[in-house]
Amino acid sequence: MMYGTTLSAESMKVIAESIGVGSLPDDAAKELAEDVSIKIKRIVQDAAKFMHHSKREKLIMSDIDHALKVRNIEPQYGFTSNDFIPFRFASGGGRELHFIEEKEMDLTEIVQGNVAKIPLDITLRTHWLAVDGIQPTIPENPPPLSKDHQALDSVNPVVKLEQGVTKDTAGKPATGKIHKLKNVETVHVKQLATHELSVEQQLYYKEITEACVGSDEPRRGEALQSLSSDPGLHEMLPRMCTFIAEGVKVNVVQNNLALLIYLMRMVKAMLDNPSLYLEKYLHELIPSVTTCIVSKQLCMRPELDNHWALRDFASRLMAQICKTFNTSTNNLQTRVTRIFSKALQNDKTHLSSLYGSIAGLSELGAEVIKVFIIPRLKFISERIENHLLGSSQSNTDKTAAGHIRAMLQKVCPPILKQIRSPPDYAEEYKNDFGFLGPSLCQAVVKARNTPSSTVTITGSSAISSGTITSAAQTATTIGRPQVTQITPQRQPSPVITTLPQLRGIQPTQIQQQPQTPQPQKFVIVQAQSSQPQQQQQQHQQIQQQSSSQLSTQP
């Protein structure tokens, strides 16, 4: 269509007249028409190439602009617009015209209207880029390290060392020193970055630690919410983890159950924070969580206080840690499983520690229960039989034995249902699993008759629940004699009568904190044999109150 098409000489004369050239010669008009036609054809051809490369069938103004730009010609302005321009059409006197209708402005409204604010003048503002080589955390500076950088530093800490020894103290290249270092065995790589907190970070650390272990529950909830969502806590992580580790050491010795619960809630909040990389601090967190699971005594009165809920909550935390940080390199879950399984093989393990080990293993999944708990059921049954049948003189051991039985009746039947084929006979279960056999048999029978959608297996999926609940309160009671009884002469009393206010705790100061009274209570009822129906109902009411008071989900 374009070949053989040229502009006429008359068109050139009309265009010349529009710009003030009155009499254009015919020869000049003819030469101009040919030259302009050739150039227009080339531009249209280039624009068509842009159209084809854009996989379009319609030529648009941007294609023309690109063609002009290729030929170093200034593009056309005012023709390309992303918005719809409402043109109006008018005709008259033999002319057709398209125009944009403009709104008439009232000068009175403009004069009486509000005067626009004068923009601020250009100013310069100074700030510290770094102080003694440490970059302060302020909005003007780049953001802190991302989670990927933290993971890289954790996996390969030699990166910083390699970057730091490129020059010696005199500023000269230290290539010779690098070759010398390669021949020397390096035992420890010192962390080159010293985390010095700014005044604002120190104030934040002080407020967070005080709120998390204080007696104000709404303030504690806000602090835990901040720990679980704030993306700028990475420089405070070493101090936070040390605070938790030292706090667990002190409060386990002092048997302070409430503070141990608060510290575990801090661990849960930090694990839930997606911007924190905690792998470099697992050497402090894992011993603290493990202590709250398998410690022999966590409270002043083990026969009354509900320390079982803390062990269950810490077990879920340990399972979450294993699920998040276990790799083929560190074998974290294998090492944790080995710690818990040793307690099942020792006949001198305290029953409270035995309960914690069973709870920790049960949270690691169905396969762990099948391999480590099921084969030791007969051994565990022999350990708790004497205490449950009334020959034990210790109320603490009797209570612990009852909780162990409740835990096993909760986690074992779903696995036994899969590995043992029906029919189920109580005698076979008793021969295989000892004292617990008949009750486990009844639980398995009920599990087989229950629809599969309602059968749940305690495992890593239970980690997402942050509420501290005792397994003994939720376990099935199939085949279990009623052994709990409330002693009317003794009323449950508060577990904790003192609560230290840790203000800006340093690791060396955590053992010297004063204690002040606080009103919270944690109640659990001791277990005895053969109770009346009325006392059993009263026991259930108190257990429900204890569970509601111990709800510690942030």
mmCIF file of N, CA, C and O in Angstrom, residues 321-354:
data_model
loop_
_atom_site.group_PDB
_atom_site.id
_atom_site.type_symbol
_atom_site.label_atom_id
_atom_site.label_comp_id
_atom_site.label_asym_id
_atom_site.label_seq_id
_atom_site.Cartn_x
_atom_site.Cartn_y
_atom_site.Cartn_z
ATOM 1 N N ILE A 321 11.306 -26.793 67.274
ATOM 2 C CA ILE A 321 12.720 -26.538 66.995
ATOM 3 C C ILE A 321 13.289 -27.625 66.090
ATOM 4 O O ILE A 321 14.004 -27.343 65.118
ATOM 5 N N CYS A 322 12.981 -28.868 66.388
ATOM 6 C CA CYS A 322 13.483 -29.975 65.564
ATOM 7 C C CYS A 322 12.938 -29.890 64.138
ATOM 8 O O CYS A 322 13.669 -30.115 63.160
ATOM 9 N N LYS A 323 11.666 -29.554 64.011
ATOM 10 C CA LYS A 323 11.066 -29.466 62.679
ATOM 11 C C LYS A 323 11.666 -28.330 61.867
ATOM 12 O O LYS A 323 11.837 -28.445 60.646
ATOM 13 N N THR A 324 12.031 -27.223 62.522
ATOM 14 C CA THR A 324 12.516 -26.046 61.811
ATOM 15 C C THR A 324 14.000 -26.137 61.476
ATOM 16 O O THR A 324 14.423 -25.758 60.375
ATOM 17 N N PHE A 325 14.808 -26.641 62.398
ATOM 18 C CA PHE A 325 16.262 -26.530 62.263
ATOM 19 C C PHE A 325 16.958 -27.862 62.021
ATOM 20 O O PHE A 325 18.183 -27.879 61.896
ATOM 21 N N ASN A 326 16.245 -28.971 61.974
ATOM 22 C CA ASN A 326 16.905 -30.259 61.761
ATOM 23 C C ASN A 326 17.416 -30.369 60.331
ATOM 24 O O ASN A 326 16.689 -30.091 59.369
ATOM 25 N N THR A 327 18.682 -30.721 60.186
ATOM 26 C CA THR A 327 19.286 -30.951 58.869
ATOM 27 C C THR A 327 20.096 -32.238 58.922
ATOM 28 O O THR A 327 20.344 -32.809 59.992
ATOM 29 N N SER A 328 20.533 -32.694 57.752
ATOM 30 C CA SER A 328 21.376 -33.886 57.700
ATOM 31 C C SER A 328 22.755 -33.632 58.279
ATOM 32 O O SER A 328 23.501 -34.574 58.560
ATOM 33 N N THR A 329 23.098 -32.363 58.482
ATOM 34 C CA THR A 329 24.407 -32.022 59.038
ATOM 35 C C THR A 329 24.401 -32.057 60.562
ATOM 36 O O THR A 329 25.266 -32.675 61.187
ATOM 37 N N ASN A 330 23.416 -31.392 61.162
ATOM 38 C CA ASN A 330 23.419 -31.320 62.627
ATOM 39 C C ASN A 330 22.685 -32.491 63.298
ATOM 40 O O ASN A 330 22.888 -32.734 64.487
ATOM 41 N N ASN A 331 21.833 -33.216 62.561
ATOM 42 C CA ASN A 331 21.086 -34.353 63.132
ATOM 43 C C ASN A 331 20.422 -33.977 64.457
ATOM 44 O O ASN A 331 20.505 -34.698 65.455
ATOM 45 N N LEU A 332 19.767 -32.826 64.453
ATOM 46 C CA LEU A 332 19.228 -32.296 65.699
ATOM 47 C C LEU A 332 18.165 -33.208 66.294
ATOM 48 O O LEU A 332 18.195 -33.521 67.492
ATOM 49 N N GLN A 333 17.218 -33.654 65.471
ATOM 50 C CA GLN A 333 16.137 -34.483 66.002
ATOM 51 C C GLN A 333 16.672 -35.820 66.516
ATOM 52 O O GLN A 333 16.184 -36.345 67.532
ATOM 53 N N THR A 334 17.671 -36.374 65.855
ATOM 54 C CA THR A 334 18.248 -37.630 66.324
ATOM 55 C C THR A 334 18.879 -37.460 67.700
ATOM 56 O O THR A 334 18.709 -38.304 68.595
ATOM 57 N N ARG A 335 19.586 -36.358 67.894
ATOM 58 C CA ARG A 335 20.255 -36.124 69.183
ATOM 59 C C ARG A 335 19.233 -35.862 70.288
ATOM 60 O O ARG A 335 19.392 -36.336 71.425
ATOM 61 N N VAL A 336 18.175 -35.107 69.967
ATOM 62 C CA VAL A 336 17.139 -34.852 70.967
ATOM 63 C C VAL A 336 16.407 -36.146 71.314
ATOM 64 O O VAL A 336 16.110 -36.429 72.491
ATOM 65 N N THR A 337 16.108 -36.954 70.309
ATOM 66 C CA THR A 337 15.439 -38.229 70.556
ATOM 67 C C THR A 337 16.296 -39.140 71.432
ATOM 68 O O THR A 337 15.786 -39.847 72.315
ATOM 69 N N ARG A 338 17.614 -39.120 71.222
ATOM 70 C CA ARG A 338 18.502 -39.948 72.038
ATOM 71 C C ARG A 338 18.465 -39.505 73.501
ATOM 72 O O ARG A 338 18.490 -40.345 74.420
ATOM 73 N N ILE A 339 18.381 -38.197 73.732
ATOM 74 C CA ILE A 339 18.325 -37.697 75.115
ATOM 75 C C ILE A 339 17.066 -38.202 75.811
ATOM 76 O O ILE A 339 17.108 -38.697 76.946
ATOM 77 N N PHE A 340 15.919 -38.103 75.133
ATOM 78 C CA PHE A 340 14.660 -38.527 75.742
ATOM 79 C C PHE A 340 14.598 -40.044 75.913
ATOM 80 O O PHE A 340 14.058 -40.548 76.907
ATOM 81 N N SER A 341 15.126 -40.779 74.944
ATOM 82 C CA SER A 341 15.005 -42.240 74.998
ATOM 83 C C SER A 341 15.861 -42.839 76.112
ATOM 84 O O SER A 341 15.550 -43.930 76.611
ATOM 85 N N LYS A 342 16.949 -42.156 76.515
ATOM 86 C CA LYS A 342 17.774 -42.691 77.602
ATOM 87 C C LYS A 342 16.990 -42.767 78.904
ATOM 88 O O LYS A 342 17.224 -43.664 79.725
ATOM 89 N N ALA A 343 16.071 -41.822 79.107
ATOM 90 C CA ALA A 343 15.276 -41.837 80.337
ATOM 91 C C ALA A 343 14.356 -43.051 80.387
ATOM 92 O O ALA A 343 14.040 -43.548 81.473
ATOM 93 N N LEU A 344 13.930 -43.556 79.226
ATOM 94 C CA LEU A 344 13.048 -44.723 79.206
ATOM 95 C C LEU A 344 13.796 -46.029 79.480
ATOM 96 O O LEU A 344 13.159 -47.048 79.746
ATOM 97 N N GLN A 345 15.118 -46.002 79.399
ATOM 98 C CA GLN A 345 15.903 -47.211 79.588
ATOM 99 C C GLN A 345 16.518 -47.302 80.976
ATOM 100 O O GLN A 345 17.139 -48.310 81.309
ATOM 101 N N ASN A 346 16.359 -46.254 81.776
ATOM 102 C CA ASN A 346 16.951 -46.225 83.102
ATOM 103 C C ASN A 346 15.855 -46.409 84.147
ATOM 104 O O ASN A 346 14.904 -45.621 84.203
ATOM 105 N N ASP A 347 15.996 -47.444 84.973
ATOM 106 C CA ASP A 347 14.964 -47.706 85.969
ATOM 107 C C ASP A 347 15.067 -46.780 87.181
ATOM 108 O O ASP A 347 14.211 -46.831 88.076
ATOM 109 N N LYS A 348 16.095 -45.923 87.228
ATOM 110 C CA LYS A 348 16.239 -44.977 88.328
ATOM 111 C C LYS A 348 15.781 -43.572 87.967
ATOM 112 O O LYS A 348 15.908 -42.647 88.771
ATOM 113 N N THR A 349 15.272 -43.395 86.769
ATOM 114 C CA THR A 349 14.777 -42.080 86.357
ATOM 115 C C THR A 349 13.561 -41.690 87.186
ATOM 116 O O THR A 349 12.645 -42.494 87.383
ATOM 117 N N HIS A 350 13.561 -40.445 87.665
ATOM 118 C CA HIS A 350 12.420 -39.971 88.455
ATOM 119 C C HIS A 350 11.164 -39.966 87.585
ATOM 120 O O HIS A 350 11.233 -39.721 86.365
ATOM 121 N N LEU A 351 10.013 -40.232 88.194
ATOM 122 C CA LEU A 351 8.779 -40.345 87.406
ATOM 123 C C LEU A 351 8.419 -39.045 86.708
ATOM 124 O O LEU A 351 7.849 -39.058 85.606
ATOM 125 N N SER A 352 8.730 -37.897 87.314
ATOM 126 C CA SER A 352 8.448 -36.625 86.637
ATOM 127 C C SER A 352 9.302 -36.481 85.386
ATOM 128 O O SER A 352 8.824 -36.039 84.329
ATOM 129 N N SER A 353 10.580 -36.877 85.482
ATOM 130 C CA SER A 353 11.444 -36.838 84.304
ATOM 131 C C SER A 353 10.997 -37.866 83.273
ATOM 132 O O SER A 353 11.078 -37.629 82.064
ATOM 133 N N LEU A 354 10.498 -39.014 83.738
ATOM 134 C CA LEU A 354 9.988 -40.020 82.808
ATOM 135 C C LEU A 354 8.778 -39.497 82.041
ATOM 136 O O LEU A 354 8.645 -39.710 80.826
#
